[in-house]
Amino acid sequence: METNYRVIVAGCGGMANTWVDDLLQRPYVQIVALVDIRRESAEAMAARHGLHVPVFERIEDALSAVAANLVIDVTIPESHRAIVTTALRAGCDVLGEKPMGATPEDSRAILTAVHDSGRRYAVMQNRRYHRQLRSLKTALEDGIIGDITGVYADFFIGAHFGGFRDAMEHPLLLDMAIHTFDQARFLLGAKPVSVYCHAFNPKGSWYQGAANAICIFEMSNGSIFNYRGSWCAEGWNTSWEATWRIVGSRGTALWDGNNTLRAQVVDEAAEGFIRPCTELEIPVTWQGREGHAGCLDEMFQALAEQRLAETDATDNIHSLNMVFGAIESARTGQKVPL
């Protein structure tokens, strides 16, 4: 990779360590400044990683003081609009944590800045980068179960975080569901058309807001994506990647969200009330790195090749709109067009 990146890291909380650890392993990346509204957090980050770089409390000051061409945004969602738009207008590309915006208005403003600046902004969707998920997508594209008609994802975990999530109005939809929504879009290669969502907080929940949600998405390829989720379900927890059933015109594929991939395809020559099926192997073919590392590999490769990253903001907005649309549907009790 020929391009060298002079990087400002904005946001020096716990999540930033994952980013910085990865960046320091890339020979074409040089961290040139750290930014955090709490100066002591930036100073602690510098000390922890042995970085002898200036620290700032404002992104504007960092951009004025150092020569940078890339900003890493690991701030809280409410700060993304200010960080991203400021960096883009200063001529920097941006890679950042999800969600790209805390509100629909923030997201629209960011997309306008991307368009006006001509720069790139890609969003971390690390859960796309799982060997089984990406291998499953390849098998689906190869037609292993025919034309996909429905995708069904179940996410049930009793997560005792404490802190801000316990007080959120929609902790599941706002903080977690975007991962599963984005994975569904990735598997289908389709955009959302509409959503109906019922969000609620069941008896026994330790959250103040709606920790459960059931969503029905109509997708642009004519399929349906159904999401059932809970962050206060004790017992028989699913994987953090959810469990998946993908139904096609010739059969069904299953993924447990961990390692097991299975498919059954109907014997079309057979007759009877329930037609016999043949189980087929879904080989794990993807050899890339997983998680944050895999997503960052793609982001940097896209920058070097001067193309849009897989999770570029202009595409990722469709995953985020699924979240905003689900919340609006839960509020109104109506199906919401996307």
Tab-separated table of C-alpha atoms in Angstrom:
chain	number	residue	atom	x	y	z
A	1	MET	CA	0.000	0.000	0.000
A	2	GLU	CA	1.766	3.117	-1.303
A	3	THR	CA	-0.251	5.864	0.387
A	4	ASN	CA	0.965	7.087	3.771
A	5	TYR	CA	-1.585	8.321	6.281
A	6	ARG	CA	-0.996	11.021	8.855
A	7	VAL	CA	-3.735	10.342	11.370
A	8	ILE	CA	-5.532	12.347	14.035
A	9	VAL	CA	-7.431	10.152	16.486
A	10	ALA	CA	-10.483	11.953	17.897
A	11	GLY	CA	-11.924	10.356	21.019
A	12	CYS	CA	-9.634	8.644	23.521
A	13	GLY	CA	-12.032	6.493	25.524
A	14	GLY	CA	-11.864	2.724	25.925
A	15	MET	CA	-12.948	1.841	22.369
A	16	ALA	CA	-10.153	3.977	20.930
A	17	ASN	CA	-7.593	1.484	22.230
A	18	THR	CA	-8.841	-1.110	19.740
A	19	TRP	CA	-8.360	1.344	16.887
A	20	VAL	CA	-4.962	2.595	18.056
A	21	ASP	CA	-3.643	-0.940	18.630
A	22	ASP	CA	-4.518	-1.764	15.027
A	23	LEU	CA	-3.221	1.496	13.544
A	24	LEU	CA	0.153	1.036	15.207
A	25	GLN	CA	0.567	-2.271	13.361
A	26	ARG	CA	0.187	-0.633	9.958
A	27	PRO	CA	3.521	0.659	8.557
A	28	TYR	CA	1.795	3.185	6.303
A	29	VAL	CA	0.023	4.886	9.248
A	30	GLN	CA	1.518	7.571	11.492
A	31	ILE	CA	-0.545	8.929	14.377
A	32	VAL	CA	0.231	12.643	14.564
A	33	ALA	CA	-2.230	13.944	17.202
A	34	LEU	CA	-4.847	12.880	19.760
A	35	VAL	CA	-8.050	14.754	20.537
A	36	ASP	CA	-10.446	14.460	23.460
A	37	ILE	CA	-12.638	16.993	25.250
A	38	ARG	CA	-11.045	15.629	28.421
A	39	ARG	CA	-7.404	16.456	27.856
A	40	GLU	CA	-6.320	13.975	30.488
A	41	SER	CA	-7.882	11.145	28.470
A	42	ALA	CA	-5.788	12.064	25.431
A	43	GLU	CA	-2.674	12.321	27.581
A	44	ALA	CA	-3.380	8.921	29.121
A	45	MET	CA	-3.860	7.421	25.657
A	46	ALA	CA	-0.517	8.831	24.515
A	47	ALA	CA	1.257	7.446	27.566
A	48	ARG	CA	-0.414	4.028	27.279
A	49	HIS	CA	0.723	3.539	23.689
A	50	GLY	CA	4.056	5.367	23.853
A	51	LEU	CA	2.889	8.101	21.481
A	52	HIS	CA	4.947	11.298	21.547
A	53	VAL	CA	2.369	13.463	19.819
A	54	PRO	CA	0.515	16.668	20.701
A	55	VAL	CA	-2.895	16.404	22.366
A	56	PHE	CA	-5.848	18.728	21.865
A	57	GLU	CA	-9.331	19.286	23.245
A	58	ARG	CA	-10.830	20.434	19.919
A	59	ILE	CA	-10.580	18.838	16.476
A	60	GLU	CA	-10.273	22.299	14.903
A	61	ASP	CA	-7.119	23.013	16.885
A	62	ALA	CA	-5.563	19.680	15.909
A	63	LEU	CA	-6.306	20.191	12.224
A	64	SER	CA	-4.754	23.659	12.368
A	65	ALA	CA	-1.621	22.528	14.219
A	66	VAL	CA	-0.596	19.342	12.415
A	67	ALA	CA	-0.527	18.173	8.807
A	68	ALA	CA	-3.015	15.312	8.609
A	69	ASN	CA	-4.878	13.553	5.812
A	70	LEU	CA	-7.011	11.119	7.820
A	71	VAL	CA	-9.144	11.482	10.950
A	72	ILE	CA	-10.268	8.523	13.059
A	73	ASP	CA	-13.537	9.331	14.855
A	74	VAL	CA	-14.038	7.264	18.018
A	75	THR	CA	-16.135	9.864	19.831
A	76	ILE	CA	-19.664	9.367	21.173
A	77	PRO	CA	-22.436	9.288	18.523
A	78	GLU	CA	-23.662	12.786	19.431
A	79	SER	CA	-20.232	14.176	18.454
A	80	HIS	CA	-19.882	12.413	15.105
A	81	ARG	CA	-21.532	15.169	13.070
A	82	ALA	CA	-19.173	17.854	14.336
A	83	ILE	CA	-16.019	15.729	14.095
A	84	VAL	CA	-16.730	14.237	10.684
A	85	THR	CA	-17.949	17.385	8.936
A	86	THR	CA	-15.064	19.448	10.325
A	87	ALA	CA	-12.498	16.880	9.199
A	88	LEU	CA	-14.026	16.506	5.732
A	89	ARG	CA	-14.102	20.252	5.176
A	90	ALA	CA	-10.461	20.437	6.216
A	91	GLY	CA	-9.593	18.036	3.384
A	92	CYS	CA	-9.236	14.847	5.430
A	93	ASP	CA	-10.812	11.471	4.835
A	94	VAL	CA	-12.536	9.944	7.872
A	95	LEU	CA	-12.916	6.458	9.299
A	96	GLY	CA	-15.197	6.216	12.309
A	97	GLU	CA	-17.218	4.211	14.759
A	98	LYS	CA	-20.865	3.410	14.178
A	99	PRO	CA	-23.416	4.877	14.061
A	100	MET	CA	-22.502	7.512	11.492
A	101	GLY	CA	-24.995	9.885	13.090
A	102	ALA	CA	-27.026	10.080	16.280
A	103	THR	CA	-30.111	11.443	14.464
A	104	PRO	CA	-31.467	11.487	10.898
A	105	GLU	CA	-30.608	15.198	10.740
A	106	ASP	CA	-26.992	14.514	11.741
A	107	SER	CA	-26.709	11.783	9.119
A	108	ARG	CA	-28.061	14.007	6.350
A	109	ALA	CA	-25.635	16.766	7.300
A	110	ILE	CA	-22.734	14.316	7.194
A	111	LEU	CA	-23.730	13.023	3.759
A	112	THR	CA	-23.934	16.580	2.476
A	113	ALA	CA	-20.419	17.238	3.770
A	114	VAL	CA	-19.156	14.042	2.111
A	115	HIS	CA	-20.655	15.127	-1.213
A	116	ASP	CA	-19.442	18.727	-0.989
A	117	SER	CA	-15.914	17.851	0.138
A	118	GLY	CA	-15.236	15.017	-2.280
A	119	ARG	CA	-13.580	13.110	0.566
A	120	ARG	CA	-14.316	9.613	1.882
A	121	TYR	CA	-16.057	8.647	5.116
A	122	ALA	CA	-16.351	4.946	6.019
A	123	VAL	CA	-18.117	3.529	9.079
A	124	MET	CA	-16.960	0.644	11.269
A	125	GLN	CA	-19.289	-2.321	10.783
A	126	ASN	CA	-16.945	-4.949	12.170
A	127	ARG	CA	-19.609	-7.653	12.425
A	128	ARG	CA	-19.700	-7.985	8.635
A	129	TYR	CA	-16.212	-9.409	8.909
A	130	HIS	CA	-16.871	-12.910	10.188
A	131	ARG	CA	-15.609	-15.929	8.226
A	132	GLN	CA	-18.896	-17.806	8.405
A	133	LEU	CA	-21.029	-14.788	7.494
A	134	ARG	CA	-18.961	-13.897	4.455
A	135	SER	CA	-18.765	-17.534	3.366
A	136	LEU	CA	-22.542	-17.790	3.731
A	137	LYS	CA	-22.981	-14.746	1.486
A	138	THR	CA	-20.811	-16.389	-1.179
A	139	ALA	CA	-22.906	-19.560	-1.023
A	140	LEU	CA	-26.136	-17.570	-1.289
A	141	GLU	CA	-24.798	-15.637	-4.292
A	142	ASP	CA	-23.894	-18.977	-5.889
A	143	GLY	CA	-27.551	-19.977	-5.568
A	144	ILE	CA	-27.208	-22.781	-3.049
A	145	ILE	CA	-30.849	-22.341	-1.922
A	146	GLY	CA	-32.193	-20.587	-5.004
A	147	ASP	CA	-33.766	-17.129	-4.854
A	148	ILE	CA	-33.855	-15.757	-1.315
A	149	THR	CA	-37.367	-14.998	-0.085
A	150	GLY	CA	-36.845	-14.411	3.626
A	151	VAL	CA	-34.130	-13.787	6.210
A	152	TYR	CA	-34.917	-14.344	9.887
A	153	ALA	CA	-32.551	-13.289	12.690
A	154	ASP	CA	-32.996	-13.927	16.414
A	155	PHE	CA	-30.931	-12.029	18.989
A	156	PHE	CA	-31.563	-12.883	22.647
A	157	ILE	CA	-28.993	-11.914	25.278
A	158	GLY	CA	-29.400	-10.918	28.918
A	159	ALA	CA	-26.881	-8.059	28.951
A	160	HIS	CA	-26.316	-6.366	32.322
A	161	PHE	CA	-24.294	-3.346	31.228
A	162	GLY	CA	-25.269	-0.786	33.812
A	163	GLY	CA	-24.589	2.834	32.929
A	164	PHE	CA	-26.085	4.845	30.073
A	165	ARG	CA	-27.712	1.946	28.215
A	166	ASP	CA	-30.003	1.255	31.158
A	167	ALA	CA	-31.502	4.745	30.758
A	168	MET	CA	-31.814	4.838	26.932
A	169	GLU	CA	-35.260	4.979	25.339
A	170	HIS	CA	-34.313	2.306	22.793
A	171	PRO	CA	-31.153	0.577	24.031
A	172	LEU	CA	-31.464	-2.464	21.756
A	173	LEU	CA	-32.381	-0.653	18.553
A	174	LEU	CA	-29.999	2.278	18.981
A	175	ASP	CA	-26.952	0.527	20.391
A	176	MET	CA	-26.968	-2.992	18.974
A	177	ALA	CA	-29.532	-3.766	16.292
A	178	ILE	CA	-27.661	-1.840	13.584
A	179	HIS	CA	-25.112	-4.679	13.550
A	180	THR	CA	-27.754	-7.289	12.715
A	181	PHE	CA	-29.570	-4.963	10.316
A	182	ASP	CA	-26.304	-4.303	8.492
A	183	GLN	CA	-25.499	-8.022	8.350
A	184	ALA	CA	-28.912	-8.701	6.802
A	185	ARG	CA	-28.351	-6.044	4.133
A	186	PHE	CA	-24.929	-7.555	3.454
A	187	LEU	CA	-26.339	-11.078	3.044
A	188	LEU	CA	-29.194	-9.931	0.816
A	189	GLY	CA	-27.328	-7.337	-1.218
A	190	ALA	CA	-30.508	-5.277	-0.942
A	191	LYS	CA	-31.783	-2.026	0.521
A	192	PRO	CA	-34.662	-1.597	2.978
A	193	VAL	CA	-37.982	-0.398	1.560
A	194	SER	CA	-40.210	-0.264	4.649
A	195	VAL	CA	-40.363	-1.387	8.296
A	196	TYR	CA	-42.960	-2.244	10.880
A	197	CYS	CA	-41.597	-2.455	14.418
A	198	HIS	CA	-43.074	-3.249	17.811
A	199	ALA	CA	-40.631	-2.258	20.566
A	200	PHE	CA	-41.403	-2.903	24.216
A	201	ASN	CA	-39.912	-3.443	27.656
A	202	PRO	CA	-41.010	-6.753	29.184
A	203	LYS	CA	-41.671	-7.578	32.796
A	204	GLY	CA	-38.442	-8.246	34.656
A	205	SER	CA	-36.354	-5.968	32.448
A	206	TRP	CA	-33.639	-3.935	34.154
A	207	TYR	CA	-33.744	-1.299	31.398
A	208	GLN	CA	-35.854	1.837	31.516
A	209	GLY	CA	-36.477	1.867	27.766
A	210	ALA	CA	-37.538	-0.730	25.205
A	211	ALA	CA	-35.099	-3.616	25.511
A	212	ASN	CA	-37.087	-5.812	23.096
A	213	ALA	CA	-38.046	-5.312	19.460
A	214	ILE	CA	-39.722	-7.258	16.674
A	215	CYS	CA	-39.220	-5.820	13.180
A	216	ILE	CA	-40.453	-6.713	9.716
A	217	PHE	CA	-38.484	-5.132	6.863
A	218	GLU	CA	-39.492	-5.251	3.220
A	219	MET	CA	-36.353	-5.279	1.082
A	220	SER	CA	-35.676	-3.977	-2.420
A	221	ASN	CA	-35.212	-7.490	-3.886
A	222	GLY	CA	-38.706	-8.514	-2.787
A	223	SER	CA	-37.576	-10.503	0.247
A	224	ILE	CA	-38.527	-10.007	3.895
A	225	PHE	CA	-36.119	-9.556	6.795
A	226	ASN	CA	-37.582	-10.395	10.198
A	227	TYR	CA	-35.694	-9.402	13.372
A	228	ARG	CA	-36.585	-10.564	16.863
A	229	GLY	CA	-34.355	-9.192	19.585
A	230	SER	CA	-33.998	-8.812	23.336
A	231	TRP	CA	-31.285	-7.467	25.608
A	232	CYS	CA	-32.984	-8.760	28.757
A	233	ALA	CA	-33.563	-12.436	27.906
A	234	GLU	CA	-32.072	-14.678	30.577
A	235	GLY	CA	-31.139	-18.199	29.524
A	236	TRP	CA	-30.282	-19.869	26.202
A	237	ASN	CA	-28.532	-16.761	24.922
A	238	THR	CA	-27.867	-16.574	21.207
A	239	SER	CA	-24.566	-15.562	19.702
A	240	TRP	CA	-23.823	-11.827	19.612
A	241	GLU	CA	-24.070	-12.314	15.832
A	242	ALA	CA	-27.679	-13.612	16.258
A	243	THR	CA	-28.926	-16.918	14.867
A	244	TRP	CA	-30.028	-16.952	11.247
A	245	ARG	CA	-32.482	-18.773	8.980
A	246	ILE	CA	-32.346	-17.875	5.292
A	247	VAL	CA	-35.180	-19.305	3.203
A	248	GLY	CA	-34.896	-19.630	-0.557
A	249	SER	CA	-36.912	-21.019	-3.425
A	250	ARG	CA	-34.990	-24.336	-3.287
A	251	GLY	CA	-34.113	-24.722	0.381
A	252	THR	CA	-32.965	-23.194	3.647
A	253	ALA	CA	-29.615	-22.193	5.133
A	254	LEU	CA	-28.914	-21.928	8.866
A	255	TRP	CA	-26.148	-20.160	10.751
A	256	ASP	CA	-25.853	-20.302	14.541
A	257	GLY	CA	-23.875	-17.044	14.632
A	258	ASN	CA	-20.720	-18.879	15.648
A	259	ASN	CA	-19.267	-21.679	13.563
A	260	THR	CA	-22.045	-23.930	12.271
A	261	LEU	CA	-23.236	-23.381	8.688
A	262	ARG	CA	-25.830	-25.763	7.252
A	263	ALA	CA	-28.130	-25.922	4.250
A	264	GLN	CA	-30.882	-28.240	3.111
A	265	VAL	CA	-32.032	-28.266	-0.507
A	266	VAL	CA	-35.263	-29.903	-1.645
A	267	ASP	CA	-35.173	-32.850	-3.991
A	268	GLU	CA	-37.193	-31.301	-6.789
A	269	ALA	CA	-37.812	-34.637	-8.475
A	270	ALA	CA	-39.479	-36.051	-5.379
A	271	GLU	CA	-43.191	-35.954	-4.616
A	272	GLY	CA	-45.241	-35.964	-1.441
A	273	PHE	CA	-46.677	-33.696	1.216
A	274	ILE	CA	-43.258	-32.905	2.758
A	275	ARG	CA	-40.561	-33.212	0.097
A	276	PRO	CA	-37.261	-34.809	1.134
A	277	CYS	CA	-34.205	-32.573	1.348
A	278	THR	CA	-30.488	-33.124	0.970
A	279	GLU	CA	-28.088	-31.499	3.417
A	280	LEU	CA	-25.263	-29.620	1.712
A	281	GLU	CA	-21.991	-28.372	3.097
A	282	ILE	CA	-21.406	-24.640	3.096
A	283	PRO	CA	-17.626	-24.348	2.946
A	284	VAL	CA	-15.827	-21.619	4.887
A	285	THR	CA	-14.047	-19.963	1.998
A	286	TRP	CA	-13.273	-16.451	3.229
A	287	GLN	CA	-9.659	-16.009	4.284
A	288	GLY	CA	-9.586	-12.377	5.396
A	289	ARG	CA	-9.129	-11.068	8.906
A	290	GLU	CA	-12.161	-10.794	11.142
A	291	GLY	CA	-13.716	-8.034	13.248
A	292	HIS	CA	-12.177	-4.571	13.469
A	293	ALA	CA	-9.021	-5.677	11.665
A	294	GLY	CA	-10.966	-7.012	8.695
A	295	CYS	CA	-13.072	-3.882	8.375
A	296	LEU	CA	-10.016	-1.635	8.648
A	297	ASP	CA	-8.186	-3.711	6.022
A	298	GLU	CA	-11.057	-3.009	3.622
A	299	MET	CA	-11.242	0.684	4.571
A	300	PHE	CA	-7.544	1.305	3.955
A	301	GLN	CA	-7.540	-0.758	0.749
A	302	ALA	CA	-10.454	1.312	-0.541
A	303	LEU	CA	-8.635	4.558	0.257
A	304	ALA	CA	-5.509	3.326	-1.531
A	305	GLU	CA	-7.544	2.265	-4.578
A	306	GLN	CA	-9.558	5.512	-4.525
A	307	ARG	CA	-12.873	3.682	-4.417
A	308	LEU	CA	-15.789	3.569	-2.003
A	309	ALA	CA	-15.295	1.215	0.922
A	310	GLU	CA	-17.836	-1.527	1.506
A	311	THR	CA	-19.070	0.427	4.533
A	312	ASP	CA	-18.822	3.876	2.998
A	313	ALA	CA	-21.267	6.343	4.513
A	314	THR	CA	-23.237	6.562	1.281
A	315	ASP	CA	-24.058	2.870	1.691
A	316	ASN	CA	-24.071	2.616	5.476
A	317	ILE	CA	-26.843	5.203	5.674
A	318	HIS	CA	-29.262	2.457	4.601
A	319	SER	CA	-28.395	0.373	7.680
A	320	LEU	CA	-28.781	3.409	9.918
A	321	ASN	CA	-32.113	4.291	8.314
A	322	MET	CA	-33.328	0.836	9.314
A	323	VAL	CA	-32.685	1.818	12.944
A	324	PHE	CA	-34.331	5.236	12.652
A	325	GLY	CA	-37.261	3.780	10.733
A	326	ALA	CA	-37.802	1.032	13.312
A	327	ILE	CA	-37.852	3.592	16.123
A	328	GLU	CA	-40.330	5.760	14.223
A	329	SER	CA	-42.557	2.769	13.534
A	330	ALA	CA	-42.463	1.781	17.208
A	331	ARG	CA	-43.464	5.340	18.116
A	332	THR	CA	-46.353	5.600	15.683
A	333	GLY	CA	-47.506	2.002	15.523
A	334	GLN	CA	-47.448	2.272	11.719
A	335	LYS	CA	-45.409	0.816	8.875
A	336	VAL	CA	-42.756	3.364	7.877
A	337	PRO	CA	-41.362	3.753	4.336
A	338	LEU	CA	-37.579	3.971	4.105
